[in-house]
Coordinates of C-alpha atoms in Angstrom, one line a residue:
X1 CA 0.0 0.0 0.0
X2 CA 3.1 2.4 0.4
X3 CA 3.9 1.8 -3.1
X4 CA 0.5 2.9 -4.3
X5 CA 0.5 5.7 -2.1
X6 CA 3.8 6.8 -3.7
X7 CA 2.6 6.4 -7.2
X8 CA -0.9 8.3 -6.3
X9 CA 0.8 11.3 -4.9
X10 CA 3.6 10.8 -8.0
X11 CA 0.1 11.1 -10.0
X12 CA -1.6 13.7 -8.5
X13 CA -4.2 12.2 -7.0
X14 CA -4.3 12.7 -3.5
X15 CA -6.9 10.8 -1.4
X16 CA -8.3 13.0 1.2
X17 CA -10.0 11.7 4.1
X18 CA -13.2 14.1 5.6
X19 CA -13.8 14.1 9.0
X20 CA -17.6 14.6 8.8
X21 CA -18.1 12.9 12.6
X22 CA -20.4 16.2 13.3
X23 CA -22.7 15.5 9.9
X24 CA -26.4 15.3 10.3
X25 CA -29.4 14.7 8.7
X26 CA -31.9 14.9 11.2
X27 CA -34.2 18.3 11.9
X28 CA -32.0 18.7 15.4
X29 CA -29.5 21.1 16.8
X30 CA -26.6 19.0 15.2
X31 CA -28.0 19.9 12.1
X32 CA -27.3 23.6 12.1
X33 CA -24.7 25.5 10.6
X34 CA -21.0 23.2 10.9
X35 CA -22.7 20.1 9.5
X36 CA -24.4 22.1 6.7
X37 CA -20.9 22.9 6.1
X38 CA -19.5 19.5 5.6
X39 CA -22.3 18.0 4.0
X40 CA -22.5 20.8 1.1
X41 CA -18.5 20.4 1.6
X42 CA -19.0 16.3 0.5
X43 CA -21.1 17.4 -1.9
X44 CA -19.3 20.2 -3.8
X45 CA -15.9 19.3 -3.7
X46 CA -15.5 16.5 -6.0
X47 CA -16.8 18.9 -8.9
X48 CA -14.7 21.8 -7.4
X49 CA -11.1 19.5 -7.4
X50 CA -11.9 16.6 -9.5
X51 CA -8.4 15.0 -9.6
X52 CA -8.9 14.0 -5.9
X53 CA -10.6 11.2 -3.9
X54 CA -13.0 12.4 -1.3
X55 CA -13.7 10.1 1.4
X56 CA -16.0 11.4 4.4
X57 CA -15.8 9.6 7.1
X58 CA -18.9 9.6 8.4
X59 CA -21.5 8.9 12.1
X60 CA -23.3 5.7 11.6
X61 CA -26.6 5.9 9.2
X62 CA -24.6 9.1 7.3
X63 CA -24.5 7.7 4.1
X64 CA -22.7 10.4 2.2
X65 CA -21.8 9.9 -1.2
X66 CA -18.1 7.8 -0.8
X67 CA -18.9 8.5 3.0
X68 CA -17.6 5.6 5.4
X69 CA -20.0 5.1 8.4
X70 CA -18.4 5.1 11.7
X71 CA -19.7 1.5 13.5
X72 CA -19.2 3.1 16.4
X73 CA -22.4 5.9 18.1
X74 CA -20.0 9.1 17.2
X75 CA -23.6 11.1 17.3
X76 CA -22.7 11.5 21.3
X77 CA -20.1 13.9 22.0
X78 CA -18.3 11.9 23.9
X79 CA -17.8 8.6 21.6
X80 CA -16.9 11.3 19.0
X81 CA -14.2 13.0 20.8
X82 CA -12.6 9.9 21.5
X83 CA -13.5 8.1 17.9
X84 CA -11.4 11.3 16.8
X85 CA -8.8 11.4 18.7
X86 CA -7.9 7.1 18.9
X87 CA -9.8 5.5 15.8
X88 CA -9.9 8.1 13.2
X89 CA -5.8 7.9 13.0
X90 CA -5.8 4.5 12.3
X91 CA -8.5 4.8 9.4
X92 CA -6.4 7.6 8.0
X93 CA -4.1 4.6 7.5
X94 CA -6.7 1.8 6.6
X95 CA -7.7 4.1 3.7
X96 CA -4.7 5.1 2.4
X97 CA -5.2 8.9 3.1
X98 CA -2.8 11.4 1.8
X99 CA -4.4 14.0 4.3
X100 CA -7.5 14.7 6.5
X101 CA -9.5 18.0 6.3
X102 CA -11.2 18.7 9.8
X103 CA -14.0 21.1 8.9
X104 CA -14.8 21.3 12.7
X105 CA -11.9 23.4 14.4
X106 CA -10.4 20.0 16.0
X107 CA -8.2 17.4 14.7
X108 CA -6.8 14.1 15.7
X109 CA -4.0 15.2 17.8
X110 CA -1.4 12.3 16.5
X111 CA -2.0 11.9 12.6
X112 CA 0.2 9.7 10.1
X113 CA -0.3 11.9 7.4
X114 CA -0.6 16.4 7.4
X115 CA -3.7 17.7 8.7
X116 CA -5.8 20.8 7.1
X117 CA -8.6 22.5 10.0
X118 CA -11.5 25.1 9.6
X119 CA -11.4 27.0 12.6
X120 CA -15.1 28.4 12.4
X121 CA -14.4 30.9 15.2
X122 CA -12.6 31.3 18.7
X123 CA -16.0 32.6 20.3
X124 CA -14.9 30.3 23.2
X125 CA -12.1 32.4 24.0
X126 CA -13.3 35.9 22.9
X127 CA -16.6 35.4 24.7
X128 CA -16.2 32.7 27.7
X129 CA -19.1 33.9 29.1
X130 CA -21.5 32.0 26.6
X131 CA -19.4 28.6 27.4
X132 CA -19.4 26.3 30.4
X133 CA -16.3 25.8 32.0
X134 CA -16.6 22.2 30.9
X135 CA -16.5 22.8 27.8
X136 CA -14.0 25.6 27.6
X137 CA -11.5 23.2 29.1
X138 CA -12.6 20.7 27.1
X139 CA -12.3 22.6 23.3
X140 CA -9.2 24.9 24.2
X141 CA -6.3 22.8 24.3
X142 CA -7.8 20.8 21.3
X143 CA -8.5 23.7 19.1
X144 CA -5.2 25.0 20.1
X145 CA -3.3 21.4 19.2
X146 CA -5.1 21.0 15.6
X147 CA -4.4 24.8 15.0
X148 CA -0.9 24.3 15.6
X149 CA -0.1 20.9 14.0
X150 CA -1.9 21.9 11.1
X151 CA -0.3 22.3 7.6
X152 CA -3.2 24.7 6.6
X153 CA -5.8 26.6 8.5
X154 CA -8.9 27.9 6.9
X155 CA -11.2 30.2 8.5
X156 CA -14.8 31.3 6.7
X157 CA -13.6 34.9 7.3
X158 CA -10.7 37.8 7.8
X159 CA -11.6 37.9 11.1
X160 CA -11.7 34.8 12.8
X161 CA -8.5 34.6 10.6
X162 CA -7.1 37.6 12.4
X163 CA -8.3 35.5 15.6
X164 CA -5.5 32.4 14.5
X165 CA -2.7 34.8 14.0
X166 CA -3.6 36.8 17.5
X167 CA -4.4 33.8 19.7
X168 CA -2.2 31.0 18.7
X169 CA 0.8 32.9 16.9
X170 CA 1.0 30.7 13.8
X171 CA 2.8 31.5 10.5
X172 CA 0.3 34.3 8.2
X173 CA 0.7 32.1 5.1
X174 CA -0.4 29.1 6.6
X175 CA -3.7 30.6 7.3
X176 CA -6.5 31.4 4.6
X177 CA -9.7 32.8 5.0
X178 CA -12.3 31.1 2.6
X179 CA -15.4 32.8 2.3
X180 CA -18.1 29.9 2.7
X181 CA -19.9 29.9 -0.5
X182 CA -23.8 30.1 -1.1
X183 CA -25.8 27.2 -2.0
X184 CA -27.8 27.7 -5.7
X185 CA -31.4 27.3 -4.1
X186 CA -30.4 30.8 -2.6
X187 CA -30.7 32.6 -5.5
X188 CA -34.1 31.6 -6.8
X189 CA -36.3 34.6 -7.5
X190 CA -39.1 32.4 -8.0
X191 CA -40.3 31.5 -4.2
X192 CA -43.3 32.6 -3.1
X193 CA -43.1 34.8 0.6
X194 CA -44.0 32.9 3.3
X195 CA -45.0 36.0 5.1
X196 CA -47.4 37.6 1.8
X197 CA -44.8 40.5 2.9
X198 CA -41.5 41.7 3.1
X199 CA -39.5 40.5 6.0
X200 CA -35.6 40.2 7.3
X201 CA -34.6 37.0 8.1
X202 CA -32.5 35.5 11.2
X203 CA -31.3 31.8 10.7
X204 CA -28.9 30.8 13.9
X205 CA -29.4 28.5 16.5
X206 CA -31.5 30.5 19.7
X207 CA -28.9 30.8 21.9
X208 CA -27.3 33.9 23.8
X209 CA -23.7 34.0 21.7
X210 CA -25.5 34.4 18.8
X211 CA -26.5 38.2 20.3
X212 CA -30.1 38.2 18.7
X213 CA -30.6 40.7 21.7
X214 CA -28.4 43.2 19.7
X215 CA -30.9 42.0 16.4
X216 CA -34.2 43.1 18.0
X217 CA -32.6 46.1 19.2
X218 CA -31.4 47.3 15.8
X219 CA -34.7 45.9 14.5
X220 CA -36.1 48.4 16.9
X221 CA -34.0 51.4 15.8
X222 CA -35.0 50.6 12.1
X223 CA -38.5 50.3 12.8
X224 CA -38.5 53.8 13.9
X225 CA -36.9 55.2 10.9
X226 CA -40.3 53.8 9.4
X227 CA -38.9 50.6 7.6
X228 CA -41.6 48.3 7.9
X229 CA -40.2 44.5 7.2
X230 CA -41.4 41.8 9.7
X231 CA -38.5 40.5 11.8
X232 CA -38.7 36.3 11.6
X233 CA -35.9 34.5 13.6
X234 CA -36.1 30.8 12.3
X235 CA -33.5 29.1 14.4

């Protein structure tokens, strides 16, 4: 397998292992904004960088296109952490990776092959109040780990890339803010309201980091200025 590793990165094909453990299908909290992320990720990349294998490796029941399901109940936090950080090394290996994209700010923390990590955002550090103490200690030191034993960090934006440099000191050119991309059914004129009426939409998980406080005030402030669009928060 070493010799057809060679001649596939000699090649240019380089097989690249997903770490979709966070994908979900279901109408839950898991399935807001990260694994809507991945699962247009699996879905748009092949056509985006065709000369590459795409392998997503996947929670049980996930049946992504080229997607390996996890035996193993990875949809509870804890299975997953440690799924990621004892089993998903060794299928780097079982499946010949050449490298494994972490589109969830946390990687394996021994890999046999480089590692590339989205860091979404570093909200846990910039605004601790909105985490429990738990799970501050819990995400820090692994962010911080896959950030620094990464060969490439993306971030959706300039400034949660602004965040990496600040916060964890690591080399400007090895982080790169890619702007998340829109999917097509976005730009369909041909909808109907839901409202009968103009409105401005939140989407975002109800929670208090997401500082919808701050939306119904400035909803407030434009109301006055006599705009009259409906405010609809979705979750």
């Amino acid at each position: 397998s070493a010799g057809d590793s060679t001649r596939e990165r000699s090649s240019g094909l380089a097989r690249v292992g997903i770490n979709a453990s966070l994908l979900s299908g279901g109408d839950t909290y898991r399935a807001a904004g990260v694994a809507t992320y991945i699962r247009h990720l699996i879905e748009e990349l092949p056509a985006a960088g065709p000369e590459h294998e795409y392998i997503p490796l996947t929670p049980p029941g996930e049946h992504a296109v080229g997607g390996r399901p996890s035996h193993l109940p990875t949809h509870l936090p804890s299975v997953r952490v440690v799924w990621e950080q004892t089993v998903l090394p060794q299928l780097c290996r079982k499946h010949r990776l050449n490298v494994l994209y972490s589109p969830a700010s946390i990687a394996p923390l021994t890999l046999p092959v480089p590692s590339v990590v989205t860091v979404h955002d570093l909200a846990f550090l910039r605004y601790p109040q909105y985490f429990t103490a738990a799970r501050r200690l819990l995400i820090a030191p692994l962010v911080r780990r896959s950030v620094l034993s990464a060969a490439r960090v993306i971030t959706p934006s300039g400034s949660t890339r602004g965040d990496v440099l600040e916060q964890y000191g690591v080399p400007p050119h090895l982080v790169e803010a890619v702007p998340e991309g829109v999917s097509a059914k976005f730009t369909r004129s041909d909808v109907p309201s839901p409202l009968g009426r103009s409105y401005i939409l939140h989407v975002g998980t109800i929670e208090p980091r997401k500082n919808i406080d701050m939306v119904i005030r400035a909803y407030s402030r434009i109301r006055q200025l006599g705009i009259r669009h409906e405010l609809v928060l979705i979750g």
